[in-house]
Amino acid sequence: MITGGTIDKEYDPLTGELTFSKSHLINMLNQVRCKVRVVLEEVMLKDSLQMMDEDREEILNKCIQCQENRIIVTHGTDTVVETAQFLGHHVKNKTVVLVGAMIPYTFGASDALFNLGCAFSAVQVVHPGVYITMNGKIFHWDNVRKNKESGEFEERQQEGATSRDRK
Amino acid sequence: MITGGTIDKEYDPLTGELTFSKSHLINMLNQVRCKVRVVLEEVMLKDSLQMMDEDREEILNKCIQCQENRIIVTHGTDTVVETAQFLGHHVKNKTVVLVGAMIPYTFGASDALFNLGCAFSAVQVVHPGVYITMNGKIFHWDNVRKNKESGEFEERQQEGATSRDRK
Amino acid sequence: MITGGTIDKEYDPLTGELTFSKSHLINMLNQVRCKVRVVLEEVMLKDSLQMMDEDREEILNKCIQCQENRIIVTHGTDTVVETAQFLGHHVKNKTVVLVGAMIPYTFGASDALFNLGCAFSAVQVVHPGVYITMNGKIFHWDNVRKNKESGEFEERQQEGATSRDRK
Amino acid sequence: MITGGTIDKEYDPLTGELTFSKSHLINMLNQVRCKVRVVLEEVMLKDSLQMMDEDREEILNKCIQCQENRIIVTHGTDTVVETAQFLGHHVKNKTVVLVGAMIPYTFGASDALFNLGCAFSAVQVVHPGVYITMNGKIFHWDNVRKNKESGEFEERQQEGATSRDRK
């Protein structure tokens, strides 16, 4: 499920800005010779700083209603934790892994493909639940935050946080 | 653990051949902003078609003797199944994931980083055992073959093959 | 002579902005195996929209005072025409070619290296004067403009414009 | 005029060899936003070590018969000097620039685009004749050799060699 984020952005040389024109997920999966059966659905192409409640509601509905039990959601890293928390409270009996990138896939020296690979393995083996894969790690939805200074994801300091559901 | 393979090859413009000069794993991990604690050890840089029994013995010994319980082995795809089978018979109580690439990391449009991401997630969550991650899938060592015509990895047709140890 | 511009910009994943950290010209020349004797001087690293009169004065002084008679100036494309005009009125008996890029060299699918190649040939063969090379063309300083809508460089509609000095 | 060479080669992951499938010149020209009016003709896609007399005859005939007076020929670097010499003896009143690359365009960190840019400028400004552009330099057909050890192009030690026609 494609929702946007830096992973899918492009550079517009006329404005000097990063924009969306189309998702590159299909190119990414072809480039890496992925042979897992994948259904790609582009729900939106948004910078996650622009996501509103109704966007998260739409992502949730798609997760619940789709036939698949294992879902990867590409998402902007700025508010992926909020979306993960929202899904975590409402999605049952499915495995959802949210993933993004700090550098757009189109920029060459990107983390996009590595992160996507992490998501692909995780979604096939973790117990049902909602997760984020970034920086080579798998985080449970209720134990993750984005460190805005470093741009890295880490476990939250959370009373009662456990590493359940990671095996 | 680095053993070579196409994933780490470079193009030599003077000969027109693919060769090894040094491993690129450290660059790869920096590029993708991997924050998992990793110990990199370059054991050899070989095309896996040139691997001999003593090479596989060396890989096995390193796996058994090293302090780590979760090991990723970068390896050429041509004989990674043989190495996985050898390790599978002898490695106990550790998780080993072998991974390679069909296109060198240095070539740009490569599957290397995606495959490495798959390996990183897998090695953190699967049950102890020996595995191969290629084409977005996680294979148990005793149920995998490389399809030489397509260049893809798939499950072997094996009597009694199960999907044990994959969750 | 390096003055900045998109050609030398990088993407900062923490801010989502394009910034300067260091020039990449030395990497570019090594990548393309350039064997022309080159003296690289980084005068500034500025977006050309931020260039002031004193910056252009500095560029002019460097052009006049340096030992070399053939000079390539990397420059932002937004105001390279202004700089070319300023140099054109004041530089005598030297060949100066200004060049930039619409896509940063660091972004992979860039026009940077092609444009630099155009500049390298031009500076070796054109008559002394001041020129801009962009979009595969060589423009004389007094007959060029940047079309802001298309991002392309073209000849200005100019009374008395000739193609002198281009052979 | 496209004749092949490393510039247009691709990596075949199934064989580990470099091969031709189609020319990438159109992609290259689009990537660099070239606005020079170009007619692309793919005459052959050969490794220049496989070129025979009849191939060079075909290239010569195309050069003579085509409407254009300024021609860039993409060519393998191994025997581009031989082809340049053959054309040099027979092509009159046209400007022909032969160019290749040491690293395929498809490999990312290539010299292809820089070399092509050199050729584009050169073909527009040099006097009629036959030339090679490599390593940032413009060589006259009767004063160039490929140094096989270094992979670089340089002037030949030739009695009576002059730098005529280069301005």
XYZ file of C-alpha atoms in Angstrom:
668
model
C 0.000 0.000 0.000
C 1.550 3.270 -1.193
C 0.844 6.471 0.707
C 3.784 8.646 -0.352
C 6.652 9.970 1.704
C 10.226 10.792 0.785
C 10.715 7.243 -0.513
C 8.601 8.107 -3.556
C 9.571 11.760 -4.063
C 11.341 13.236 -7.098
C 13.416 16.367 -7.632
C 11.813 19.060 -9.776
C 14.646 20.992 -11.421
C 12.371 23.895 -12.370
C 11.359 24.666 -8.782
C 14.251 23.057 -6.898
C 11.644 21.258 -4.758
C 10.874 17.625 -4.019
C 7.512 16.571 -5.430
C 5.424 13.540 -6.289
C 4.602 12.584 -9.843
C 4.036 8.837 -9.627
C 5.030 5.978 -7.368
C 8.237 4.141 -8.135
C 7.374 0.974 -6.214
C 6.837 -1.073 -9.341
C 10.261 -0.058 -10.655
C 11.812 -0.830 -7.288
C 10.329 -4.311 -7.143
C 11.424 -5.044 -10.715
C 14.937 -3.733 -10.091
C 15.423 -6.020 -7.093
C 13.879 -9.017 -8.859
C 11.314 -9.497 -6.106
C 9.399 -12.703 -6.674
C 6.996 -12.457 -3.766
C 3.413 -12.140 -4.990
C 2.603 -8.478 -4.452
C -0.570 -6.455 -4.988
C 0.365 -2.772 -5.317
C -2.238 -0.174 -4.427
C -1.521 3.543 -4.525
C -3.841 5.061 -1.928
C -2.253 8.526 -1.938
C 1.049 10.281 -2.549
C 1.469 12.634 0.366
C 4.214 14.111 2.446
C 3.301 12.692 5.847
C 3.457 16.144 7.388
C 0.340 16.843 5.328
C -1.563 13.773 6.484
C -4.889 14.396 8.181
C -7.160 12.179 10.247
C -9.193 11.249 7.205
C -6.029 10.026 5.450
C -5.214 7.726 8.322
C -8.838 6.566 8.390
C -8.535 5.698 4.723
C -5.322 3.738 5.298
C -6.977 1.889 8.163
C -10.048 1.010 6.120
C -7.892 -0.283 3.312
C -5.916 -2.443 5.721
C -9.051 -3.938 7.243
C -10.998 -4.432 4.034
C -8.317 -5.786 1.721
C -8.013 -9.510 1.166
C -4.380 -9.642 2.181
C -3.228 -10.487 5.695
C 0.301 -9.215 5.196
C 0.544 -5.563 4.232
C 3.487 -3.235 3.661
C 2.629 0.483 3.804
C 5.133 2.938 2.303
C 4.850 6.168 4.247
C 6.611 9.421 5.009
C 8.917 9.094 7.982
C 7.861 12.321 9.704
C 4.525 10.980 11.003
C 4.781 7.240 10.337
C 4.771 6.680 14.095
C 1.371 8.378 14.417
C -0.047 6.264 11.631
C 1.437 3.113 13.129
C -0.117 3.908 16.507
C -3.495 4.549 14.917
C -3.361 1.273 13.004
C -1.991 -0.547 16.031
C -5.066 0.256 18.027
C -7.487 -0.868 15.342
C -6.008 -3.573 13.125
C -6.451 -7.110 14.358
C -5.279 -10.399 12.968
C -3.169 -8.917 10.203
C 0.504 -8.070 9.878
C 1.154 -4.502 8.817
C 4.663 -3.138 8.340
C 5.124 0.576 7.671
C 8.316 1.688 5.958
C 9.786 4.828 4.449
C 13.107 6.354 3.513
C 15.238 9.346 4.397
C 16.507 9.687 0.803
C 14.213 9.329 -2.219
C 14.644 6.164 -4.281
C 15.138 8.395 -7.319
C 18.234 10.021 -5.824
C 20.543 7.060 -6.259
C 22.382 6.716 -2.960
C 19.190 5.979 -1.072
C 18.115 3.855 1.893
C 14.814 3.069 0.143
C 15.583 -0.401 -1.194
C 17.294 -1.602 1.966
C 14.338 -0.432 4.057
C 11.904 -2.072 1.667
C 13.850 -5.323 1.932
C 13.675 -5.142 5.711
C 9.911 -4.673 5.422
C 9.543 -7.612 3.034
C 11.207 -10.078 5.371
C 9.549 -8.708 8.470
C 6.032 -8.886 7.067
C 6.539 -12.561 6.231
C 7.779 -13.707 9.614
C 6.626 -11.517 12.491
C 3.495 -12.292 14.454
C 0.374 -10.415 13.448
C 0.520 -6.821 14.576
C 1.677 -3.425 13.384
C 5.366 -2.573 12.956
C 7.787 -0.049 11.505
C 11.042 -1.077 9.835
C 13.711 1.645 9.607
C 17.480 1.744 10.082
C 17.648 -2.036 9.792
C 15.437 -2.593 12.829
C 11.891 -3.845 13.397
C 9.879 -1.773 15.866
C 6.523 -2.596 17.405
C 4.001 0.222 16.912
C 3.812 1.057 20.613
C 7.554 1.232 21.140
C 9.025 3.516 18.507
C 9.787 7.177 17.913
C 11.615 9.173 15.291
C 14.559 11.081 16.678
C 14.174 14.369 14.815
C 17.731 15.472 15.462
C 19.401 12.383 14.061
C 16.682 11.306 11.648
C 16.854 7.791 13.116
C 14.194 5.582 14.597
C 14.597 4.172 18.095
C 12.633 2.541 20.875
C 10.631 4.925 23.039
C 11.227 5.156 26.730
C 7.925 3.640 27.676
C 6.649 2.219 30.919
C 5.910 -1.449 30.371
C 7.450 -1.544 26.921
C 8.386 -5.079 25.994
C 9.881 -6.770 22.979
C 6.803 -8.896 22.486
C 5.750 -9.880 19.029
C 9.228 -9.482 17.539
C 9.826 -13.219 17.227
C 30.639 -12.123 7.393
C 31.855 -11.228 3.907
C 32.842 -13.985 1.513
C 32.532 -12.237 -1.854
C 30.090 -12.887 -4.663
C 28.620 -10.590 -7.276
C 27.249 -8.347 -4.515
C 30.796 -7.072 -3.871
C 32.230 -7.159 -7.406
C 33.457 -4.170 -9.412
C 33.918 -3.539 -13.114
C 37.515 -3.278 -14.315
C 37.495 -1.044 -17.394
C 40.975 -2.153 -18.475
C 40.021 -5.818 -18.775
C 36.257 -5.542 -19.168
C 35.927 -8.115 -16.375
C 34.226 -8.118 -12.983
C 36.728 -8.308 -10.147
C 37.129 -7.809 -6.421
C 39.182 -5.023 -4.948
C 37.588 -4.470 -1.559
C 34.277 -5.107 0.130
C 31.638 -2.402 -0.083
C 29.612 -3.589 2.896
C 30.697 -0.709 5.101
C 29.603 1.788 2.424
C 26.326 -0.048 2.002
C 25.527 0.041 5.713
C 26.406 3.734 5.928
C 24.350 4.586 2.857
C 21.231 2.937 4.302
C 21.760 4.454 7.753
C 21.735 1.029 9.397
C 21.768 1.403 13.164
C 21.899 -2.261 14.101
C 25.111 -3.099 15.900
C 27.182 -4.895 13.280
C 30.598 -6.527 13.388
C 31.957 -6.783 9.848
C 34.487 -9.487 9.063
C 35.883 -10.040 5.606
C 36.749 -13.730 5.451
C 37.412 -13.877 1.699
C 36.373 -12.189 -1.540
C 35.641 -15.032 -3.911
C 33.373 -15.798 -6.787
C 31.407 -18.688 -5.325
C 32.141 -20.813 -8.361
C 35.720 -20.823 -7.093
C 34.847 -21.897 -3.579
C 36.453 -25.110 -2.339
C 35.728 -27.322 0.607
C 38.322 -25.551 2.714
C 36.576 -22.231 2.077
C 33.304 -23.609 3.362
C 35.129 -25.141 6.338
C 36.516 -21.720 7.120
C 33.088 -20.109 6.929
C 31.699 -22.814 9.210
C 34.454 -22.371 11.755
C 33.944 -18.637 11.828
C 30.210 -19.087 12.357
C 30.740 -21.496 15.238
C 33.584 -19.657 16.934
C 32.406 -16.082 16.699
C 30.692 -14.488 19.672
C 27.630 -13.508 17.682
C 24.488 -15.634 17.521
C 23.001 -13.825 14.535
C 25.166 -13.870 11.439
C 24.660 -12.591 7.906
C 26.983 -14.099 5.301
C 27.347 -12.265 1.978
C 28.056 -14.882 -0.676
C 28.023 -15.484 -4.397
C 24.662 -16.757 -5.594
C 26.020 -19.556 -7.785
C 26.887 -21.901 -4.915
C 25.243 -20.253 -1.911
C 22.882 -23.223 -1.678
C 25.824 -25.602 -1.226
C 27.287 -23.436 1.493
C 23.891 -23.108 3.191
C 23.475 -26.883 3.177
C 26.928 -27.412 4.649
C 26.291 -24.877 7.387
C 22.792 -26.228 7.961
C 24.148 -29.635 8.862
C 26.708 -28.285 11.310
C 25.627 -25.001 12.841
C 23.510 -25.295 15.959
C 21.839 -22.693 18.124
C 22.723 -19.787 15.900
C 20.847 -17.915 13.197
C 22.744 -17.652 9.926
C 21.317 -15.891 6.869
C 23.210 -16.115 3.586
C 22.562 -13.419 1.008
C 23.964 -12.258 -2.319
C 22.989 -10.251 -5.372
C 22.534 -10.750 -9.091
C 23.853 -7.229 -9.862
C 26.902 -5.772 -8.082
C 26.191 -2.999 -5.571
C 28.652 -0.823 -7.501
C 26.547 -0.985 -10.649
C 23.776 1.308 -9.468
C 20.544 -0.427 -10.395
C 21.270 -3.371 -8.117
C 19.305 -5.796 -5.957
C 22.110 -5.756 -3.384
C 20.634 -3.355 -0.840
C 17.139 -4.815 -0.988
C 18.529 -8.319 -0.457
C 20.685 -7.094 2.417
C 17.621 -5.491 4.009
C 15.742 -8.767 3.726
C 18.646 -10.498 5.444
C 18.795 -7.930 8.246
C 15.163 -8.381 9.203
C 15.237 -12.129 8.804
C 18.284 -12.645 10.984
C 16.627 -10.731 13.807
C 13.354 -12.626 13.880
C 13.583 -16.160 12.504
C 14.247 -19.132 14.742
C 17.832 -20.333 14.979
C 18.864 -22.131 11.831
C 20.388 -21.474 8.449
C 18.583 -19.535 5.723
C 18.990 -17.814 2.379
C 17.221 -14.543 1.540
C 16.895 -13.776 -2.188
C 14.150 -12.346 -4.376
C 12.329 -11.026 -1.313
C 11.868 -14.492 0.191
C 13.324 -16.364 3.144
C 14.340 -19.956 2.380
C 15.315 -22.665 4.835
C 18.659 -24.225 3.934
C 17.160 -27.601 3.119
C 14.445 -26.266 0.847
C 16.027 -23.970 -1.701
C 17.632 -24.077 -5.122
C 18.845 -21.508 -7.617
C 17.029 -21.723 -10.924
C 19.937 -21.237 -13.316
C 17.712 -20.323 -16.258
C 15.872 -17.506 -14.532
C 18.519 -16.550 -11.977
C 15.861 -16.770 -9.249
C 15.741 -18.713 -6.038
C 12.842 -21.051 -5.312
C 11.826 -23.880 -3.037
C 13.103 -27.281 -4.046
C 10.712 -30.066 -4.838
C 11.591 -32.074 -1.783
C 9.877 -34.997 -0.145
C 8.870 -33.986 3.339
C 9.736 -30.351 2.821
C 7.914 -28.170 5.325
C 7.850 -24.501 6.152
C 9.144 -25.173 9.632
C 11.362 -22.624 11.296
C 10.097 -19.791 9.164
C 7.996 -18.198 11.935
C 36.764 27.697 -10.712
C 33.992 26.528 -8.433
C 31.296 28.967 -7.340
C 28.464 26.596 -6.371
C 25.101 26.133 -8.001
C 22.843 23.110 -8.260
C 25.668 21.141 -9.895
C 27.393 20.897 -6.502
C 24.368 20.665 -4.195
C 23.460 17.740 -1.922
C 20.223 16.580 -0.349
C 19.980 16.967 3.421
C 17.607 14.272 4.662
C 17.129 15.962 8.033
C 15.741 19.173 6.547
C 14.578 17.921 3.158
C 16.520 20.806 1.599
C 19.322 21.047 -0.926
C 22.544 22.332 0.610
C 26.267 22.638 0.025
C 28.808 20.732 2.082
C 31.783 20.448 -0.274
C 32.439 20.594 -3.989
C 32.279 17.341 -5.911
C 34.334 18.522 -8.876
C 37.358 16.448 -7.941
C 35.180 13.310 -7.759
C 33.575 14.183 -11.067
C 36.910 14.605 -12.839
C 38.201 11.332 -11.390
C 35.031 9.477 -12.316
C 35.289 10.556 -15.959
C 39.038 9.874 -16.131
C 39.750 13.431 -17.258
C 43.418 13.767 -18.194
C 43.451 17.451 -19.007
C 45.691 19.362 -16.620
C 43.259 21.091 -14.271
C 43.759 23.483 -11.385
C 40.676 23.416 -9.167
C 39.867 26.431 -7.064
C 36.790 26.665 -4.874
C 35.987 30.356 -4.699
C 32.571 29.976 -3.070
C 29.660 27.548 -2.834
C 26.580 29.633 -3.402
C 23.151 29.304 -4.869
C 23.390 31.860 -7.667
C 20.174 33.508 -6.525
C 22.206 34.609 -3.500
C 25.073 36.067 -5.481
C 25.834 39.722 -4.905
C 27.920 42.220 -6.820
C 30.937 41.529 -4.622
C 30.724 37.812 -5.487
C 30.848 38.592 -9.185
C 33.693 41.008 -8.559
C 35.571 38.235 -6.834
C 34.997 35.853 -9.719
C 36.165 38.505 -12.168
C 39.311 39.226 -10.192
C 40.154 35.552 -10.005
C 39.683 35.197 -13.762
C 41.934 38.146 -14.496
C 44.633 37.388 -11.958
C 45.030 33.646 -12.352
C 47.798 32.241 -14.508
C 45.458 30.215 -16.668
C 44.068 31.465 -19.983
C 41.345 28.846 -20.209
C 38.906 28.834 -17.313
C 35.773 26.841 -16.569
C 33.483 28.365 -13.944
C 30.872 26.093 -12.346
C 27.910 28.271 -11.422
C 24.232 28.184 -10.512
C 22.039 28.353 -13.582
C 19.620 30.939 -12.221
C 21.962 33.920 -12.625
C 24.825 32.507 -14.712
C 23.789 34.814 -17.531
C 24.307 37.880 -15.317
C 27.749 36.658 -14.296
C 28.628 35.856 -17.917
C 27.616 39.345 -18.996
C 29.668 40.921 -16.230
C 32.720 38.872 -17.135
C 32.126 39.427 -20.838
C 32.477 43.160 -20.437
C 35.700 42.920 -18.455
C 37.696 39.809 -19.311
C 40.067 40.161 -22.232
C 42.347 37.679 -23.894
C 41.144 34.697 -21.945
C 38.604 31.974 -22.610
C 36.013 31.595 -19.873
C 33.229 29.010 -20.042
C 30.523 29.066 -17.395
C 28.575 25.863 -16.792
C 26.035 24.496 -14.326
C 23.420 21.804 -14.032
C 19.681 21.477 -13.527
C 20.108 18.287 -11.434
C 22.830 17.947 -8.783
C 25.703 15.603 -9.644
C 24.960 13.752 -6.392
C 21.464 12.826 -7.524
C 22.503 10.217 -10.054
C 20.444 10.930 -13.161
C 22.063 14.320 -13.635
C 23.077 16.556 -16.528
C 26.169 17.653 -14.598
C 28.796 15.475 -16.264
C 27.509 16.021 -19.789
C 27.492 19.769 -19.261
C 30.987 19.658 -17.791
C 32.170 17.689 -20.832
C 30.676 20.316 -23.125
C 32.553 22.978 -21.177
C 35.852 21.066 -21.353
C 35.815 20.828 -25.129
C 34.541 24.331 -25.627
C 37.201 25.957 -23.445
C 39.924 24.251 -25.474
C 38.759 25.275 -28.929
C 36.689 28.450 -28.950
C 38.253 31.848 -29.501
C 39.019 33.887 -26.400
C 35.846 35.284 -24.889
C 33.174 34.403 -22.375
C 30.647 31.631 -22.985
C 28.001 29.467 -21.357
C 27.583 25.776 -22.185
C 24.171 24.281 -21.323
C 21.820 21.863 -23.027
C 24.606 20.732 -25.345
C 25.073 24.189 -26.853
C 27.750 26.871 -26.645
C 26.415 30.400 -26.136
C 28.315 33.659 -26.379
C 27.852 35.794 -23.251
C 25.931 38.492 -25.060
C 23.495 36.144 -26.757
C 21.997 33.887 -24.118
C 19.128 33.724 -21.686
C 17.650 31.117 -19.367
C 14.071 30.282 -20.217
C 12.597 30.056 -16.726
C 9.534 28.112 -17.818
C 11.415 25.318 -19.539
C 14.668 25.519 -17.578
C 16.572 25.583 -20.861
C 19.112 28.015 -22.249
C 18.569 29.670 -25.605
C 19.793 32.550 -27.691
C 18.303 35.917 -26.828
C 16.361 37.889 -29.384
C 18.966 40.554 -29.711
C 19.459 43.269 -32.314
C 22.818 42.734 -33.981
C 23.379 39.366 -32.386
C 25.855 37.317 -34.393
C 27.461 33.931 -34.029
C 30.917 35.461 -33.925
C 33.603 33.850 -31.859
C 31.968 30.416 -31.979
C 34.498 28.901 -34.371
C 25.626 7.461 -35.332
C 25.623 4.517 -32.926
C 28.038 1.652 -33.541
C 28.221 0.075 -30.070
C 31.128 -0.093 -27.683
C 31.305 -0.197 -23.916
C 29.357 3.073 -23.750
C 26.190 1.181 -24.738
C 26.811 -2.168 -23.013
C 24.695 -3.709 -20.231
C 25.417 -6.291 -17.560
C 23.656 -9.640 -17.987
C 23.226 -11.116 -14.501
C 22.498 -14.597 -15.851
C 25.824 -14.921 -17.662
C 27.886 -12.354 -15.754
C 28.882 -10.882 -19.119
C 28.539 -7.457 -20.713
C 26.191 -7.496 -23.680
C 24.175 -5.267 -25.983
C 20.410 -5.198 -25.951
C 19.577 -1.728 -27.227
C 21.271 1.649 -27.448
C 20.840 4.034 -24.541
C 21.687 7.180 -26.473
C 18.123 8.443 -26.491
C 17.932 8.054 -22.700
C 21.266 9.779 -22.307
C 20.229 12.769 -24.395
C 16.953 13.076 -22.500
C 18.669 12.786 -19.133
C 21.055 15.628 -19.919
C 18.317 17.799 -21.435
C 20.212 18.151 -24.711
C 18.458 20.646 -26.958
C 20.701 20.342 -29.966
C 18.805 18.983 -32.941
C 19.992 15.385 -33.186
C 19.233 12.612 -35.657
C 20.013 9.258 -34.022
C 20.881 6.322 -36.228
C 21.841 2.928 -34.860
C 24.122 1.415 -37.477
C 25.305 -1.532 -35.372
C 25.900 -2.508 -31.737
C 29.320 -4.113 -31.735
C 32.263 -4.485 -29.456
C 34.911 -2.733 -31.510
C 37.245 -5.691 -31.168
C 34.752 -7.505 -33.402
C 34.667 -4.825 -36.080
C 35.628 -5.897 -39.581
C 36.521 -3.933 -42.689
C 32.957 -4.081 -43.926
C 31.744 -2.481 -40.683
C 34.103 0.422 -41.147
C 33.056 0.673 -44.805
C 29.450 0.915 -43.646
C 30.275 3.656 -41.144
C 32.180 5.557 -43.826
C 29.319 5.276 -46.320
C 26.843 6.517 -43.724
C 29.070 9.486 -42.931
C 29.413 10.434 -46.588
C 25.814 9.852 -47.632
C 23.944 11.350 -44.693
C 22.607 14.874 -44.953
C 24.365 16.046 -41.822
C 27.751 17.762 -41.878
C 28.411 17.315 -38.156
C 28.420 13.712 -37.001
C 29.126 12.081 -33.646
C 29.933 8.370 -33.819
C 29.667 6.353 -30.585
C 32.219 3.548 -30.806
C 34.118 1.025 -28.746
C 37.386 2.433 -27.466
C 39.521 -0.571 -28.358
C 39.654 0.134 -32.101
C 38.199 3.641 -32.362
C 41.600 4.869 -33.532
C 41.537 2.485 -36.494
C 38.071 3.655 -37.460
C 39.073 7.303 -37.039
C 42.089 6.783 -39.302
C 39.973 5.093 -41.951
C 37.411 7.888 -41.875
C 40.169 10.510 -41.759
C 41.517 9.372 -45.083
C 38.169 9.367 -46.822
C 35.767 11.870 -45.288
C 35.987 15.370 -46.714
C 34.174 18.545 -45.795
C 32.391 17.111 -42.785
C 33.124 17.125 -39.080
C 33.132 13.679 -37.510
C 33.820 13.131 -33.809
C 34.180 9.576 -32.516
C 33.570 8.962 -28.820
C 33.211 6.044 -26.441
C 33.477 5.228 -22.770
C 35.522 3.044 -20.465
C 32.500 2.365 -18.199
C 29.047 1.606 -19.596
C 26.443 4.350 -19.201
C 24.219 1.779 -17.483
C 26.724 1.244 -14.683
C 26.141 4.539 -12.924
C 29.604 5.907 -12.157
C 30.468 6.208 -15.841
C 32.503 8.505 -18.071
C 29.918 8.136 -20.833
C 28.000 11.381 -20.378
C 31.088 13.520 -19.862
C 32.662 12.078 -23.006
C 29.448 12.633 -24.948
C 29.372 16.243 -23.772
C 32.943 16.721 -24.963
C 31.916 15.345 -28.348
C 28.876 17.599 -28.580
C 30.880 20.781 -28.096
C 33.729 19.653 -30.273
C 31.558 18.731 -33.234
C 30.007 22.178 -33.211
C 33.207 24.200 -33.192
C 36.181 22.374 -34.662
C 37.141 22.703 -38.291
C 35.922 19.972 -40.632
C 37.875 16.792 -40.122
C 37.823 13.614 -38.082
C 38.460 13.593 -34.343
C 38.268 11.506 -31.184
C 37.177 12.958 -27.829
C 38.248 10.968 -24.758
C 39.587 11.868 -21.316
C 38.455 15.460 -21.791
C 40.671 16.022 -24.819
C 40.084 16.454 -28.544
C 42.437 14.438 -30.758
C 42.920 14.713 -34.498
C 42.549 11.364 -36.213
C 46.186 11.206 -37.269
C 47.588 11.998 -33.851
C 45.994 9.681 -31.318
C 46.491 6.266 -29.766
C 44.900 4.333 -26.935
C 47.362 3.480 -24.189
C 46.305 -0.086 -23.442
C 47.996 -0.168 -20.046
C 46.301 2.909 -18.657
C 43.144 2.862 -20.745
C 43.727 6.487 -21.655
C 43.992 8.237 -24.978
C 47.042 10.306 -25.825
C 48.806 11.910 -28.745
C 50.960 9.575 -30.783
C 54.669 10.161 -31.151
C 54.485 11.085 -34.779
C 56.941 12.813 -37.083
C 55.398 16.036 -38.263
C 52.504 15.829 -35.868
C 50.942 19.250 -35.379
C 47.977 20.599 -33.483
C 46.354 21.871 -36.662
C 42.611 21.994 -36.887
C 42.178 22.056 -33.143
C 41.249 25.756 -32.989
